[in-house]
Amino acid sequence: AQKITQTQPGMFVQEKEAVTLDCTYDTSDQSYGLFWYKQPSSGEMIFLIYQGSYDEQNATEGRYSLNFQKARKSANLVISASQLGDSAMYFCAMRARDGGATNKLIFGTGTLLAVQP
Amino acid sequence: DSGVTQTPKHLITATGQRVTLRCSPRSGDLSVYWYQQSLDQGLQFLIQYYNGEERAKGNILERFSAQQFPDLHSELNLSSLELGDSALYFCASSVDWDRDVYNEQFFGPGTRLTVL
């Protein structure tokens, strides 16, 4: 069965510091994709970054980077130079193909990040 | 703004009632995915429609049903509502022209359902 595990329910970080949010995954698929979404208190889901299983380089998008370690089945999100506006819930997700019929997403339980001034 | 619209934004109803949530996908997107976010279950996939046909089903209760219309908008129908159905319901849309290629899913703002 496919599964995403986020072991950090909540984290604090000082403004301008870097923070790493952990994510491990379990899948038997050879081809898969991993995602991070941000959900601020307003509730919307904001796509941050994507890593394909065959991508050799770690994905980066501005201050976001994904530390992809395939052998360890981890896909940690690194936020550099944290800002107050980064305070939100962060979800790791995986594309679950179910034999190729769908691209549904399976989500972890989330990590609540609080950025302190 | 993702381009995906959901109505209504908030819905308050009583146990036993039936409600309909509506989703309009981004222009050109053929797939609509429905997700439920609740405190006890987290974020979970409910159902996917592609160009009018059901493509995948997740942990969707029998009391819930969905459909996608010829204009590609989708509706999620929830009936015999229970307190535990209170949740944030998201719709996401994606192009999905080629089922072997992942296309980004764009999420709507969600409908917050409160069952009293």
Coordinates of C-alpha atoms in Angstrom, one line a residue:
Chain A
A1 CA 0.0 0.0 0.0
Q2 CA 1.1 3.5 -0.7
K3 CA 1.7 5.7 2.3
I4 CA 3.1 9.1 3.2
T5 CA 4.5 9.7 6.7
Q6 CA 5.1 13.1 8.3
T7 CA 6.4 12.6 11.8
Q8 CA 6.6 16.3 12.9
P9 CA 3.2 17.5 14.0
G10 CA 4.5 21.0 14.6
M11 CA 7.7 23.0 14.3
F12 CA 9.1 26.4 15.3
V13 CA 11.7 28.3 13.3
Q14 CA 13.2 31.8 13.7
E15 CA 12.6 34.2 11.0
K16 CA 15.4 34.1 8.4
E17 CA 16.6 30.7 9.5
A18 CA 16.3 27.5 7.3
V19 CA 13.9 24.7 8.3
T20 CA 13.5 21.1 7.1
L21 CA 10.2 19.4 7.1
D22 CA 10.4 15.6 7.1
C23 CA 8.5 13.3 4.7
T24 CA 9.0 9.5 4.1
Y25 CA 7.0 7.5 1.7
D26 CA 6.2 3.9 0.8
T27 CA 5.3 2.7 -2.6
S28 CA 6.0 -0.3 -4.8
D29 CA 5.7 1.7 -8.0
Q30 CA 8.9 2.4 -9.9
S31 CA 7.5 5.6 -11.3
Y32 CA 6.0 8.1 -8.8
G33 CA 5.9 11.7 -8.0
L34 CA 6.2 13.6 -4.7
F35 CA 4.7 16.9 -3.9
W36 CA 4.6 19.5 -1.2
Y37 CA 1.6 21.7 -0.6
K38 CA 1.2 24.7 1.8
Q39 CA -2.1 25.3 3.5
P40 CA -2.3 28.7 5.3
S41 CA -5.0 29.4 7.9
S42 CA -7.3 30.6 5.1
G43 CA -7.5 27.0 4.0
E44 CA -6.5 27.0 0.3
M45 CA -4.0 24.4 -0.9
I46 CA -0.9 26.0 -2.6
F47 CA 1.4 23.8 -4.7
L48 CA 5.0 24.4 -3.7
I49 CA 7.3 21.8 -5.4
Y50 CA 7.4 18.5 -7.3
Q51 CA 9.9 15.7 -7.6
G52 CA 9.7 12.9 -10.0
S53 CA 11.1 9.5 -9.0
Y54 CA 13.4 9.5 -12.1
D55 CA 14.6 13.1 -11.6
E56 CA 18.3 12.9 -10.8
Q57 CA 18.6 16.4 -9.4
N58 CA 16.7 17.7 -6.3
A59 CA 13.9 20.0 -7.2
T60 CA 14.1 23.7 -6.3
E61 CA 11.6 26.5 -6.5
G62 CA 12.8 29.8 -5.1
R63 CA 13.3 29.4 -1.4
Y64 CA 11.9 25.8 -1.5
S65 CA 14.0 22.8 -2.2
L66 CA 13.3 19.1 -2.0
N67 CA 15.9 16.9 -0.5
F68 CA 15.1 13.6 -2.3
Q69 CA 16.8 10.5 -1.0
K70 CA 15.4 7.6 -3.0
A71 CA 17.2 4.8 -1.2
R72 CA 15.9 6.1 2.2
K73 CA 12.4 6.9 0.6
S74 CA 12.5 10.4 2.0
A75 CA 11.5 13.7 0.4
N76 CA 12.1 16.4 2.9
L77 CA 11.2 20.0 2.2
V78 CA 13.8 22.7 3.0
I79 CA 12.7 26.3 3.3
S80 CA 15.5 28.7 3.3
A81 CA 15.4 32.2 4.9
S82 CA 12.0 31.6 6.6
Q83 CA 9.5 34.5 6.5
L84 CA 6.5 35.2 8.8
G85 CA 4.3 34.4 5.8
D86 CA 5.6 30.8 5.8
S87 CA 3.6 30.0 8.9
A88 CA 1.2 27.4 7.7
M89 CA 0.4 23.7 7.5
Y90 CA 2.6 21.8 5.1
F91 CA 1.6 18.6 3.4
C92 CA 3.7 16.0 1.7
A93 CA 1.9 14.0 -1.0
M94 CA 2.5 11.3 -3.5
R95 CA 0.9 10.5 -6.8
A96 CA -0.7 7.1 -6.6
R97 CA -1.3 5.5 -10.0
D98 CA -3.4 2.5 -8.9
G99 CA -2.3 0.5 -12.0
G100 CA -2.2 3.6 -14.3
A101 CA -5.8 4.6 -14.1
T102 CA -5.5 7.7 -12.0
N103 CA -3.2 10.4 -10.7
K104 CA -4.8 10.8 -7.3
L105 CA -2.8 12.2 -4.5
I106 CA -2.1 10.6 -1.2
F107 CA -1.3 13.0 1.6
G108 CA 0.6 12.9 4.8
T109 CA -0.9 14.2 8.1
G110 CA 0.9 17.5 7.8
T111 CA 3.4 19.6 9.7
L112 CA 2.3 22.9 11.3
L113 CA 5.1 25.4 10.9
A114 CA 5.3 28.5 13.0
V115 CA 7.8 31.2 12.1
Q116 CA 8.8 33.4 15.0
P117 CA 10.1 37.0 14.6
Chain B
D1 CA -6.2 32.2 -8.1
S2 CA -5.9 28.6 -9.3
G3 CA -8.7 29.0 -11.9
V4 CA -10.8 26.3 -10.1
T5 CA -14.0 27.5 -8.6
Q6 CA -16.1 25.9 -5.9
T7 CA -19.5 26.9 -4.6
P8 CA -20.6 27.5 -2.0
K9 CA -17.7 28.6 0.1
H10 CA -19.5 27.7 3.4
L11 CA -22.4 25.4 4.0
I12 CA -24.2 24.8 7.3
T13 CA -26.8 22.1 7.5
A14 CA -28.4 19.6 9.8
T15 CA -28.0 15.9 10.3
G16 CA -30.0 13.8 7.9
Q17 CA -30.0 16.5 5.2
R18 CA -28.6 16.4 1.6
V19 CA -26.3 18.9 0.0
T20 CA -24.6 19.4 -3.3
L21 CA -21.1 20.9 -3.7
R22 CA -20.2 22.3 -7.1
C23 CA -16.8 22.5 -8.8
S24 CA -15.9 24.2 -12.1
P25 CA -12.4 23.1 -13.3
R26 CA -9.9 25.3 -15.1
S27 CA -10.6 25.8 -18.7
G28 CA -9.2 22.9 -20.7
D29 CA -8.9 20.5 -17.7
L30 CA -10.6 17.2 -18.2
S31 CA -10.1 15.7 -14.8
V32 CA -11.8 16.6 -11.6
Y33 CA -10.6 15.1 -8.3
W34 CA -12.6 15.4 -5.0
Y35 CA -10.8 15.4 -1.7
Q36 CA -12.1 15.6 1.9
Q37 CA -10.1 17.2 4.7
S38 CA -11.4 16.4 8.2
L39 CA -9.8 16.6 11.6
D40 CA -9.8 12.8 12.2
Q41 CA -9.2 11.5 8.7
G42 CA -6.9 14.2 7.4
L43 CA -6.8 14.8 3.6
Q44 CA -8.1 11.9 1.6
F45 CA -9.0 11.3 -2.0
L46 CA -12.7 10.6 -2.6
I47 CA -13.3 10.2 -6.3
Q48 CA -12.0 11.3 -9.8
Y49 CA -13.9 12.0 -13.0
Y50 CA -12.3 12.3 -16.4
N51 CA -14.2 13.8 -19.3
G52 CA -17.5 12.7 -17.8
E53 CA -16.6 9.3 -16.6
E54 CA -15.6 8.0 -13.2
R55 CA -12.0 7.0 -13.3
A56 CA -11.0 6.2 -9.7
K57 CA -12.7 5.8 -6.4
G58 CA -11.2 6.3 -2.9
N59 CA -12.7 6.2 0.5
I60 CA -16.0 7.6 -0.5
L61 CA -19.0 6.6 1.5
E62 CA -22.0 5.1 -0.2
R63 CA -24.0 8.1 1.0
F64 CA -21.8 10.3 -1.2
S65 CA -22.0 10.4 -5.0
A66 CA -20.5 12.6 -7.7
Q67 CA -20.9 13.3 -11.4
Q68 CA -19.2 15.3 -14.1
F69 CA -21.4 17.0 -16.7
P70 CA -20.8 17.6 -20.4
D71 CA -19.5 21.1 -19.7
L72 CA -17.0 19.4 -17.3
H73 CA -18.2 20.9 -14.1
S74 CA -18.6 18.4 -11.3
E75 CA -21.0 18.0 -8.4
L76 CA -20.5 16.1 -5.2
N77 CA -23.7 15.0 -3.5
L78 CA -23.7 14.2 0.2
S79 CA -26.8 12.7 1.7
S80 CA -28.1 11.5 5.1
L81 CA -25.5 13.8 6.6
E82 CA -23.9 13.0 9.9
L83 CA -21.9 15.1 12.3
G84 CA -18.7 13.4 11.1
D85 CA -19.2 14.6 7.6
S86 CA -18.2 18.1 8.7
A87 CA -15.1 18.8 6.7
L88 CA -13.4 20.9 4.1
Y89 CA -14.1 19.5 0.6
F90 CA -11.7 20.3 -2.1
C91 CA -12.0 19.9 -5.8
A92 CA -8.9 19.8 -8.0
S93 CA -8.6 19.8 -11.7
S94 CA -6.0 18.6 -14.1
V95 CA -5.5 18.3 -17.8
D96 CA -4.7 14.5 -17.7
W97 CA -4.7 14.1 -21.5
D98 CA -2.2 11.3 -21.2
R99 CA -2.8 9.1 -18.2
D100 CA 0.8 8.1 -18.1
V101 CA 2.0 11.7 -17.6
Y102 CA 1.4 13.5 -14.4
N103 CA -0.1 17.0 -14.8
E104 CA -0.3 19.3 -11.9
Q105 CA -3.6 19.3 -9.9
F106 CA -4.9 22.8 -9.3
F107 CA -7.0 23.0 -6.1
G108 CA -10.1 25.1 -5.7
P109 CA -10.6 27.2 -2.5
G110 CA -12.7 24.4 -0.9
T111 CA -16.2 24.2 0.5
R112 CA -16.4 24.1 4.3
L113 CA -19.3 21.9 5.3
T114 CA -20.6 22.1 8.9
V115 CA -23.2 19.5 10.0
L116 CA -25.1 20.5 13.2

